[in-house]
CSV table of C-alpha atoms and ligand atoms in Angstrom, one decimal:
chain,number,residue,atom,x,y,z
A,205,MET,CA,0.0,0.0,0.0
A,206,ILE,CA,1.2,3.4,-0.9
A,207,GLN,CA,1.9,5.6,2.1
A,208,ARG,CA,-0.3,8.7,2.2
A,209,LEU,CA,0.8,12.0,3.8
A,210,ILE,CA,-1.8,14.8,4.2
A,211,ILE,CA,-0.8,18.3,4.9
A,212,GLN,CA,-4.0,19.8,6.3
A,213,GLY,CA,-5.3,23.3,6.8
A,214,GLY,CA,-2.4,25.3,5.3
A,215,THR,CA,-2.3,28.1,2.8
A,216,VAL,CA,-0.8,26.6,-0.4
A,217,VAL,CA,1.3,29.1,-2.3
A,218,SER,CA,1.4,28.7,-6.1
A,219,THR,CA,3.3,30.9,-8.5
A,220,GLU,CA,0.1,32.9,-9.1
A,221,ALA,CA,-1.9,32.8,-5.9
A,222,GLU,CA,-2.4,31.7,-2.3
A,223,ILE,CA,-5.2,29.1,-1.8
A,224,ARG,CA,-6.6,27.3,1.2
A,225,ALA,CA,-6.1,23.7,0.4
A,226,ASP,CA,-5.0,20.3,1.8
A,227,VAL,CA,-2.2,18.6,0.0
A,228,ILE,CA,-2.4,14.9,-0.5
A,229,VAL,CA,1.0,13.1,-1.0
A,230,GLU,CA,1.1,9.5,-2.2
A,231,GLY,CA,4.5,7.9,-1.9
A,232,GLU,CA,7.0,10.4,-3.4
A,233,ARG,CA,4.5,12.4,-5.4
A,234,ILE,CA,1.9,15.0,-4.9
A,235,ALA,CA,-1.4,13.3,-5.7
A,236,ALA,CA,-3.9,16.1,-5.3
A,237,LEU,CA,-4.9,19.4,-3.8
A,238,THR,CA,-8.3,19.3,-2.2
A,239,GLN,CA,-10.5,21.5,-0.1
A,240,ALA,CA,-11.3,19.0,2.6
A,241,ALA,CA,-9.2,15.8,2.7
A,242,GLN,CA,-10.6,12.9,4.6
A,243,PRO,CA,-7.7,11.2,6.3
A,244,THR,CA,-7.9,7.5,7.2
A,245,PRO,CA,-6.2,6.1,10.3
A,246,GLU,CA,-3.3,4.8,8.1
A,247,ASP,CA,-2.5,8.3,6.8
A,248,THR,CA,0.1,10.5,8.3
A,249,VAL,CA,-1.3,14.0,8.9
A,250,ILE,CA,0.6,17.2,9.3
A,251,ALA,CA,-1.5,20.1,10.7
A,252,ALA,CA,-0.5,23.2,8.8
A,253,GLY,CA,-3.1,25.7,10.1
A,254,GLY,CA,-1.8,29.2,10.1
A,255,CYS,CA,1.1,28.2,8.0
A,256,TYR,CA,2.1,28.5,4.4
A,257,VAL,CA,2.7,25.4,2.3
A,258,LEU,CA,5.4,26.3,-0.2
A,259,PRO,CA,7.1,24.3,-2.9
A,260,GLY,CA,10.5,23.1,-1.6
A,261,VAL,CA,13.2,25.7,-2.1
A,262,ILE,CA,15.6,25.1,-5.0
A,263,ASP,CA,18.9,26.8,-4.3
A,264,ALA,CA,20.3,27.1,-7.8
A,265,HIS,CA,23.8,28.1,-6.8
A,266,THR,CA,25.6,26.2,-4.1
A,267,HIS,CA,29.1,25.0,-3.4
A,268,ILE,CA,28.8,22.1,-1.0
A,269,LYS,CA,32.2,20.4,-0.3
A,270,LEU,CA,33.9,22.9,-2.5
A,271,ASP,CA,37.4,22.3,-3.8
A,272,THR,CA,38.6,25.3,-5.7
A,273,GLY,CA,42.0,23.8,-6.3
A,274,ILE,CA,43.4,26.1,-3.6
A,275,TYR,CA,40.8,26.0,-0.8
A,276,ARG,CA,38.5,23.3,0.4
A,277,THR,CA,35.4,23.6,2.5
A,278,ALA,CA,35.3,21.1,5.4
A,279,ASP,CA,31.7,20.2,5.0
A,280,ASP,CA,30.5,17.1,3.1
A,281,TRP,CA,27.3,16.4,1.1
A,282,PHE,CA,25.4,15.1,4.1
A,283,THR,CA,26.3,18.0,6.4
A,284,GLY,CA,25.5,20.5,3.6
A,285,THR,CA,22.2,19.1,2.5
A,286,ARG,CA,21.1,18.5,6.2
A,287,ALA,CA,21.6,22.2,6.8
A,288,ALA,CA,19.6,22.8,3.7
A,289,ALA,CA,16.8,20.7,5.1
A,290,PHE,CA,16.6,22.8,8.2
A,291,GLY,CA,16.1,25.8,6.0
A,292,GLY,CA,13.3,24.3,3.8
A,293,VAL,CA,15.6,23.7,0.8
A,294,THR,CA,14.7,20.4,-1.0
A,295,THR,CA,17.0,20.6,-4.0
A,296,VAL,CA,20.4,22.2,-4.6
A,297,ILE,CA,21.9,22.8,-8.0
A,298,ASP,CA,25.6,22.6,-7.2
A,299,PHE,CA,28.6,22.3,-9.5
A,300,ALA,CA,30.8,19.7,-10.9
A,301,THR,CA,34.2,21.2,-11.6
A,302,GLN,CA,36.2,20.1,-14.6
A,303,PHE,CA,39.7,19.9,-13.1
A,304,PRO,CA,42.8,20.0,-15.3
A,305,GLY,CA,43.0,16.9,-17.5
A,306,GLN,CA,39.5,15.7,-16.7
A,307,THR,CA,36.9,14.8,-19.3
A,308,PHE,CA,33.3,16.0,-18.6
A,309,ARG,CA,32.3,12.4,-17.7
A,310,GLU,CA,35.1,12.1,-15.2
A,311,ALA,CA,34.2,15.4,-13.6
A,312,MET,CA,30.5,14.4,-13.4
A,313,ASP,CA,31.3,10.9,-12.0
A,314,ALA,CA,33.6,12.3,-9.4
A,315,ARG,CA,31.1,14.9,-8.2
A,316,ARG,CA,28.2,12.4,-8.2
A,317,ALA,CA,30.3,10.0,-6.1
A,318,GLU,CA,30.9,12.7,-3.5
A,319,ALA,CA,27.2,13.6,-3.5
A,320,GLU,CA,26.0,10.0,-2.8
A,321,SER,CA,25.5,11.0,0.9
A,322,ALA,CA,23.1,13.8,0.0
A,323,ALA,CA,20.0,14.0,2.2
A,324,ILE,CA,18.0,16.0,-0.4
A,325,ASP,CA,17.9,15.9,-4.2
A,326,TYR,CA,20.6,17.6,-6.2
A,327,ALA,CA,21.4,18.6,-9.7
A,328,LEU,CA,24.7,19.7,-11.2
A,329,HIS,CA,25.9,22.6,-13.3
A,330,VAL,CA,29.4,22.1,-14.8
A,331,MET,CA,32.3,24.5,-14.5
A,332,VAL,CA,33.8,24.2,-18.0
A,333,THR,CA,37.5,25.0,-17.8
A,334,ASP,CA,39.0,23.1,-20.7
A,335,LEU,CA,37.3,22.9,-24.0
A,336,PRO,CA,39.7,23.4,-26.9
A,337,PRO,CA,38.4,24.7,-30.3
A,338,GLY,CA,36.9,21.7,-32.2
A,339,ASP,CA,35.7,20.0,-29.0
A,340,GLU,CA,32.5,22.0,-28.6
A,341,HIS,CA,30.3,19.1,-29.5
A,342,LYS,CA,31.5,17.4,-26.2
A,343,LEU,CA,29.1,19.8,-24.4
A,344,GLY,CA,26.4,17.5,-25.8
A,345,GLU,CA,27.7,14.8,-23.4
A,346,LEU,CA,26.8,17.0,-20.5
A,347,VAL,CA,23.4,17.5,-21.9
A,348,GLU,CA,23.0,13.8,-22.1
A,349,MET,CA,24.2,13.4,-18.5
A,350,GLY,CA,21.4,15.8,-17.4
A,351,ALA,CA,23.8,18.7,-16.7
A,352,PRO,CA,23.0,21.2,-19.5
A,353,SER,CA,24.2,24.3,-17.8
A,354,PHE,CA,27.8,25.4,-18.2
A,355,LYS,CA,29.5,27.9,-15.9
A,356,LEU,CA,32.2,30.2,-17.2
A,357,TYR,CA,34.2,32.9,-15.4
A,358,THR,CA,35.4,36.2,-16.8
A,359,THR,CA,37.9,36.3,-13.9
A,360,TYR,CA,40.2,34.1,-11.8
A,361,ARG,CA,43.2,33.6,-13.9
A,362,PRO,CA,44.5,31.1,-14.7
A,363,ASN,CA,42.3,28.3,-13.5
A,364,TYR,CA,38.8,29.4,-14.3
A,365,TYR,CA,39.2,32.4,-16.5
A,366,ALA,CA,37.6,32.3,-20.0
A,367,ASP,CA,38.5,34.9,-22.5
A,368,ASP,CA,35.9,36.6,-24.7
A,369,ALA,CA,36.6,34.3,-27.7
A,370,THR,CA,36.1,31.2,-25.5
A,371,ILE,CA,32.9,32.6,-24.1
A,372,LEU,CA,31.5,33.4,-27.5
A,373,ARG,CA,32.5,29.9,-28.8
A,374,ILE,CA,30.8,28.2,-25.9
A,375,LEU,CA,27.7,30.4,-26.2
A,376,ARG,CA,27.4,29.3,-29.8
A,377,ALA,CA,28.0,25.7,-29.0
A,378,SER,CA,25.4,25.8,-26.2
A,379,VAL,CA,22.8,26.7,-28.8
A,380,GLU,CA,23.8,23.6,-30.9
A,381,VAL,CA,23.6,21.2,-28.0
A,382,GLY,CA,20.6,22.7,-26.1
A,383,GLY,CA,22.5,24.1,-23.2
A,384,LEU,CA,22.6,27.3,-21.1
A,385,VAL,CA,25.7,29.2,-20.3
A,386,MET,CA,25.9,30.9,-16.9
A,387,VAL,CA,28.6,33.4,-16.2
A,388,HIS,CA,30.4,34.9,-13.2
A,389,CYS,CA,30.9,38.4,-14.4
A,390,GLU,CA,33.8,40.6,-13.2
A,391,ASN,CA,36.1,42.3,-15.6
A,392,ASP,CA,39.4,40.6,-14.8
A,393,ASP,CA,41.6,43.5,-15.9
A,394,LEU,CA,39.8,46.0,-13.7
A,395,VAL,CA,39.8,43.6,-10.7
A,396,THR,CA,43.5,42.8,-11.2
A,397,ALA,CA,44.5,46.5,-11.5
A,398,ALA,CA,42.5,47.5,-8.4
A,399,THR,CA,44.0,44.5,-6.5
A,400,GLN,CA,47.5,45.3,-7.6
A,401,ALA,CA,47.1,49.0,-6.5
A,402,LEU,CA,46.1,47.8,-3.1
A,403,VAL,CA,48.9,45.3,-2.9
A,404,LYS,CA,51.4,48.0,-3.9
A,405,ARG,CA,50.2,50.2,-1.0
A,406,GLY,CA,50.3,47.3,1.4
A,407,ASP,CA,46.5,47.6,1.8
A,408,THR,CA,45.7,43.9,1.7
A,409,GLY,CA,43.9,43.6,5.0
A,410,TRP,CA,40.3,42.3,5.0
A,411,ARG,CA,38.9,45.7,5.3
A,412,PHE,CA,40.1,46.7,1.8
A,413,HIS,CA,38.4,43.7,0.1
A,414,ALA,CA,35.6,45.6,-1.5
A,415,GLN,CA,38.0,48.1,-3.1
A,416,ALA,CA,39.7,45.3,-5.0
A,417,ARG,CA,36.6,44.3,-7.0
A,418,PRO,CA,34.8,47.4,-8.1
A,419,ALA,CA,31.1,47.4,-9.1
A,420,LEU,CA,32.1,48.7,-12.5
A,421,ALA,CA,34.1,45.5,-13.1
A,422,GLU,CA,30.9,43.5,-12.6
A,423,GLN,CA,28.7,45.8,-14.7
A,424,GLU,CA,31.1,45.9,-17.6
A,425,ALA,CA,31.4,42.2,-17.7
A,426,VAL,CA,27.6,41.7,-17.6
A,427,ALA,CA,27.2,44.1,-20.5
A,428,ARG,CA,29.9,42.4,-22.5
A,429,VAL,CA,28.7,38.9,-21.9
A,430,LEU,CA,25.1,39.9,-22.8
A,431,PHE,CA,26.5,41.4,-26.0
A,432,LEU,CA,28.2,38.1,-26.9
A,433,ALA,CA,25.1,36.1,-26.0
A,434,GLU,CA,23.0,38.3,-28.3
A,435,ALA,CA,25.5,37.7,-31.1
A,436,ALA,CA,25.3,34.0,-30.5
A,437,ASN,CA,21.5,34.0,-30.1
A,438,ALA,CA,22.2,32.0,-27.0
A,439,PRO,CA,20.3,32.1,-23.7
A,440,LEU,CA,22.3,33.4,-20.8
A,441,TYR,CA,22.1,33.3,-17.0
A,442,VAL,CA,24.1,35.9,-15.0
A,443,VAL,CA,25.0,34.5,-11.6
A,444,HIS,CA,25.1,36.5,-8.3
A,445,CYS,CA,24.3,40.1,-9.5
A,446,SER,CA,25.5,42.3,-6.7
A,447,THR,CA,24.4,45.7,-8.2
A,448,ALA,CA,21.1,47.0,-9.5
A,449,ARG,CA,22.8,48.1,-12.7
A,450,SER,CA,23.8,44.5,-13.5
A,451,VAL,CA,20.1,43.5,-13.1
A,452,GLU,CA,19.1,46.5,-15.3
A,453,LEU,CA,21.4,45.4,-18.0
A,454,VAL,CA,19.9,41.9,-18.0
A,455,ARG,CA,16.3,43.3,-17.9
A,456,GLN,CA,17.1,45.6,-20.9
A,457,ALA,CA,18.5,42.6,-22.8
A,458,ARG,CA,15.3,40.7,-22.1
A,459,GLN,CA,13.2,43.6,-23.3
A,460,ARG,CA,15.2,43.5,-26.6
A,461,GLY,CA,14.1,39.8,-26.9
A,462,GLN,CA,17.1,38.0,-25.5
A,463,ALA,CA,16.6,34.9,-23.3
A,464,ALA,CA,18.6,36.5,-20.4
A,465,TYR,CA,18.2,35.6,-16.8
A,466,CYS,CA,19.8,36.8,-13.6
A,467,GLU,CA,20.0,35.9,-9.9
A,468,THR,CA,21.0,37.8,-6.8
A,469,CYS,CA,21.7,36.5,-3.3
A,470,PRO,CA,20.6,37.5,0.2
A,471,GLN,CA,24.1,38.9,1.0
A,472,TYR,CA,23.7,41.5,-1.7
A,473,LEU,CA,20.2,42.4,-0.6
A,474,LEU,CA,20.8,42.6,3.1
A,475,LEU,CA,24.5,43.4,3.8
A,476,ASP,CA,26.7,46.2,2.5
A,477,GLU,CA,30.4,47.2,2.5
A,478,ARG,CA,30.2,48.9,5.9
A,479,VAL,CA,30.8,45.5,7.4
A,480,TYR,CA,34.4,45.7,6.2
A,481,ALA,CA,35.0,48.5,8.6
A,482,GLY,CA,33.4,46.4,11.4
A,483,SER,CA,34.9,44.0,13.9
A,484,ASN,CA,34.7,40.9,11.7
A,485,PRO,CA,35.5,41.8,8.1
A,486,GLU,CA,36.8,38.3,7.5
A,487,HIS,CA,33.3,37.0,7.7
A,488,PHE,CA,32.4,38.9,4.5
A,489,ILE,CA,35.2,38.0,2.1
A,490,LEU,CA,33.4,36.9,-1.1
A,491,GLN,CA,33.4,37.6,-4.8
A,492,PRO,CA,31.8,39.8,-5.9
A,493,PRO,CA,32.2,41.7,-2.6
A,494,LEU,CA,29.4,43.5,-0.7
A,495,ARG,CA,28.6,46.8,-2.2
A,496,ALA,CA,27.9,50.4,-1.1
A,497,GLU,CA,25.2,51.3,1.3
A,498,GLY,CA,22.0,51.7,-0.7
A,499,GLU,CA,22.8,49.2,-3.3
A,500,GLY,CA,20.7,46.6,-1.4
A,501,ALA,CA,17.6,48.8,-1.5
A,502,ALA,CA,18.1,49.3,-5.2
A,503,LEU,CA,18.4,45.6,-5.7
A,504,TRP,CA,15.3,44.9,-3.7
A,505,GLU,CA,13.4,47.3,-6.0
A,506,ARG,CA,14.5,45.1,-9.0
A,507,VAL,CA,13.5,42.0,-7.0
A,508,ALA,CA,10.1,43.4,-6.2
A,509,GLY,CA,9.6,44.6,-9.8
A,510,GLY,CA,10.2,41.1,-11.2
A,511,ALA,CA,13.6,41.9,-12.9
A,512,VAL,CA,15.4,39.3,-10.8
A,513,ASP,CA,14.6,35.7,-11.8
A,514,VAL,CA,16.2,33.8,-9.0
A,515,ILE,CA,17.4,34.3,-5.5
A,516,SER,CA,20.1,31.8,-4.7
A,517,THR,CA,22.9,31.7,-2.0
A,518,ASP,CA,26.3,30.9,-3.6
A,519,HIS,CA,26.7,28.9,-0.4
A,520,CYS,CA,30.3,28.1,0.6
A,521,ASP,CA,30.8,26.7,4.1
A,522,TYR,CA,34.4,27.7,5.0
A,523,SER,CA,35.3,27.4,8.6
A,524,LEU,CA,36.1,30.4,10.8
A,525,ALA,CA,39.7,29.1,11.1
A,526,GLN,CA,40.0,29.2,7.3
A,527,LYS,CA,38.5,32.7,7.2
A,528,ARG,CA,40.8,34.0,9.9
A,529,ALA,CA,44.1,32.4,8.9
A,530,LYS,CA,45.6,35.7,7.7
A,531,ASP,CA,44.3,39.3,7.6
A,532,ASP,CA,44.8,39.5,3.9
A,533,PHE,CA,41.9,39.4,1.4
A,534,THR,CA,44.2,38.1,-1.3
A,535,VAL,CA,44.6,34.8,0.5
A,536,THR,CA,41.3,34.4,2.3
A,537,PRO,CA,38.9,32.0,0.8
A,538,GLY,CA,35.8,33.8,-0.6
A,539,GLY,CA,32.3,32.7,0.1
A,540,LEU,CA,29.6,32.7,2.7
A,541,PRO,CA,27.3,30.0,4.2
A,542,GLY,CA,23.7,30.7,3.3
A,543,LEU,CA,21.6,27.6,2.6
A,544,GLU,CA,19.9,27.4,5.9
A,545,THR,CA,18.9,31.0,6.1
A,546,LEU,CA,17.7,31.6,2.5
A,547,LEU,CA,14.0,31.2,3.0
A,548,PRO,CA,13.7,32.9,6.4
A,549,LEU,CA,15.7,35.9,5.2
A,550,VAL,CA,13.8,36.3,1.9
A,551,TYR,CA,10.5,35.9,3.7
A,552,THR,CA,11.4,38.3,6.5
A,553,TYR,CA,12.9,41.1,4.4
A,554,GLY,CA,10.8,40.5,1.3
A,555,CYS,CA,7.3,39.5,2.6
A,556,GLY,CA,7.3,40.0,6.3
A,557,ALA,CA,5.1,42.6,8.0
A,558,ALA,CA,6.0,46.2,7.2
A,559,ARG,CA,8.1,45.1,4.2
A,560,GLY,CA,5.5,44.1,1.6
A,561,ARG,CA,8.1,44.1,-1.2
A,562,LEU,CA,7.1,40.6,-2.3
A,563,THR,CA,3.9,38.6,-2.5
A,564,MET,CA,4.1,35.0,-1.5
A,565,PRO,CA,3.7,33.8,-5.1
A,566,ALA,CA,6.6,36.0,-6.1
A,567,LEU,CA,8.7,34.4,-3.4
A,568,ALA,CA,7.7,31.0,-4.6
A,569,ARG,CA,8.7,31.9,-8.1
A,570,MET,CA,12.1,33.2,-7.2
A,571,LEU,CA,13.0,30.4,-4.8
A,572,SER,CA,11.4,27.5,-6.6
A,573,ALA,CA,9.5,27.8,-9.9
A,574,ASN,CA,11.9,30.0,-11.7
A,575,PRO,CA,15.1,28.0,-10.9
A,576,ALA,CA,13.2,24.8,-11.8
A,577,ARG,CA,12.0,26.3,-15.2
A,578,ILE,CA,15.3,28.0,-16.1
A,579,PHE,CA,17.4,25.0,-15.3
A,580,GLY,CA,15.1,22.2,-16.6
A,581,LEU,CA,13.6,20.7,-13.4
A,582,TYR,CA,10.0,21.9,-14.0
A,583,PRO,CA,7.3,20.5,-13.5
A,584,GLN,CA,8.9,17.6,-11.6
A,585,LYS,CA,10.1,20.2,-9.1
A,586,GLY,CA,9.3,23.8,-8.4
A,587,ALA,CA,5.6,23.9,-7.9
A,588,ILE,CA,2.9,22.2,-5.9
A,589,LEU,CA,1.1,20.3,-8.7
A,590,PRO,CA,-0.4,16.8,-8.9
A,591,GLY,CA,2.3,14.4,-10.3
A,592,ALA,CA,5.2,16.6,-9.1
A,593,ASP,CA,7.7,15.4,-6.6
A,594,ALA,CA,6.4,16.0,-3.1
A,595,ASP,CA,9.1,18.5,-2.1
A,596,LEU,CA,7.3,20.9,0.3
A,597,VAL,CA,8.0,23.3,3.1
A,598,ILE,CA,5.7,24.3,5.8
A,599,TYR,CA,6.5,27.8,7.0
A,600,ASP,CA,4.9,29.4,10.0
A,601,PRO,CA,4.8,33.2,9.6
A,602,ALA,CA,3.9,33.8,13.2
A,603,ALA,CA,7.2,32.7,14.7
A,604,ALA,CA,9.9,35.2,15.4
A,605,GLY,CA,13.5,34.7,16.1
A,606,THR,CA,17.1,35.9,15.5
A,607,VAL,CA,19.8,34.5,13.3
A,608,ARG,CA,22.4,32.8,15.6
A,609,ALA,CA,25.3,30.8,14.1
A,610,SER,CA,25.1,28.6,17.2
A,611,ALA,CA,21.6,27.4,16.2
A,612,LEU,CA,22.6,26.7,12.5
A,613,HIS,CA,24.0,23.5,11.2
A,614,TYR,CA,27.0,24.6,9.2
A,615,ILE,CA,30.7,23.8,9.6
A,616,ALA,CA,31.4,27.6,9.8
A,617,GLN,CA,31.0,28.8,13.3
A,618,TYR,CA,29.9,32.2,12.2
A,619,ASN,CA,27.0,33.5,10.2
A,620,PRO,CA,27.0,36.7,8.1
A,621,TYR,CA,23.5,37.5,9.3
A,622,GLU,CA,24.3,37.1,13.0
A,623,GLY,CA,21.8,38.9,15.2
A,624,MET,CA,19.4,39.8,12.4
A,625,PRO,CA,15.7,39.4,13.4
A,626,VAL,CA,13.7,36.9,11.3
A,627,ARG,CA,10.0,36.5,11.0
A,628,GLY,CA,8.6,33.1,10.6
A,629,ALA,CA,10.2,29.7,10.8
A,630,VAL,CA,10.3,26.4,8.9
A,631,ARG,CA,8.0,23.9,10.6
A,632,ALA,CA,8.6,21.0,8.3
A,633,THR,CA,10.5,20.1,5.2
A,634,ILE,CA,9.4,17.2,3.0
A,635,SER,CA,11.6,15.7,0.4
A,636,ARG,CA,9.9,13.4,-2.2
A,637,GLY,CA,7.3,12.5,0.4
A,638,LYS,CA,9.6,11.9,3.3
A,639,VAL,CA,9.4,14.3,6.2
A,640,ILE,CA,13.1,15.2,6.7
A,641,PHE,CA,12.6,18.0,9.2
A,642,GLN,CA,9.7,18.6,11.6
A,643,ALA,CA,9.2,20.4,15.0
A,644,GLY,CA,12.9,21.2,15.4
A,645,GLU,CA,14.2,17.7,14.7
A,646,ASP,CA,15.6,16.4,11.5
A,647,ASP,CA,15.2,12.9,10.1
A,648,CYS,CA,17.8,13.2,7.3
A,649,THR,CA,19.5,10.1,6.0
A,650,PRO,CA,22.6,10.0,3.8
A,651,GLY,CA,21.7,8.9,0.4
A,652,HIS,CA,18.0,9.8,0.5
A,653,GLY,CA,18.9,12.6,-2.0
A,654,ARG,CA,19.0,11.6,-5.6
A,655,TYR,CA,20.6,13.1,-8.7
A,656,ALA,CA,18.0,15.0,-10.6
A,657,PRO,CA,18.9,15.0,-14.3
A,658,ARG,CA,17.7,18.1,-16.1
A,659,ARG,CA,16.6,18.9,-19.6
A,660,LEU,CA,16.3,22.4,-21.1
A,661,ASN,CA,13.9,23.6,-23.7
A,662,TYR,CA,14.9,27.0,-25.0
A,663,ASN,CA,13.0,27.4,-28.2
A,664,ARG,CA,15.3,29.4,-30.4
B,819,ZN,ZN1,29.4,30.5,-6.9
């Protein structure tokens, strides 16, 4: 007999509306939404009165167990995905890195082997670092492996950097194979010049970090890559936009008819460069860096106006020891933990009382439906629909709390949002019909998470 789970009395959030409905889950799938479910004694019932029932969050940009070739985070796939479960995240789209000498299949196999302990489902983008001219058709192998999104960097010489000709070549090839190029945009020359000027002055302490990577470097690279994508007639996804102007550039391209998408992250919405003058600047070393005061408000306007497609985290779980090893931004690993706080922060500062920037359907679009659609997981994931995977979050808007690193489940013993008030709390997280978190306790098991192959459909 198929196990039934009934989520009763909640407010179900779709991409268009909030509706009062009970959600009936059979096995791993959503079976139906109904006005008045009639549970039998065999059914498991979760009372969701007063709560929102949201599609499970899909964090489309994470770096669990990250190995950059220089730094390694100390987490593993179980630790990382368990923290995600506490935060209502039911799918991560992480990255397989093509290390020097690796074929795409080797890169994918190695990353999937690491991810075998995942407690929630995962998909993989691929960091393409070595694709000589003539080999572009090999991107088709990634499409066949269910990993049709290819990440490129306009910075980080020599390991990850792709020059303009390479970017254009891979954009063109992505159209041929049915893929999507995603780009980390920072003009490498501008970043290098700004960094070298600081190094020359001896100003390499953490507090100078933001000066090394100016906003203009990001904006120029966004404009350039959009230009190349237009020439290739290729869809493009711009990762972690940290300035409103970057988002505007993407929005304008879309208005011209380009399939252009962008994401931002909570750190760029909620934090700014003033923290570099504070007592723990090392907590905030990341690329791109935090921006000027006021940029967050301008980004929120773009989020509220629908110009931002996805809010993701760029989660990297470096330890405090790694962050503090040396007061020098040039050798401090960049990245912040974020998986567990994504939903509470976006809810609090987007939808919470007195904010009113976002409707609940808009939140569901940016945290679930849009990443699922853009990256090819929809409708299996990303919405509460009959037949879809039963990936669900029950969120209680009445709860109130404060972000405390000590209450989170990362390796890092700090949190960039320490002390910030949050409204609401995750009451339960359900991954393919399994309750993996409820009432403060998790029931995560290594290996419950499965690889979710993706397929894109950009009609060009
Ligand atoms: Zn990243």
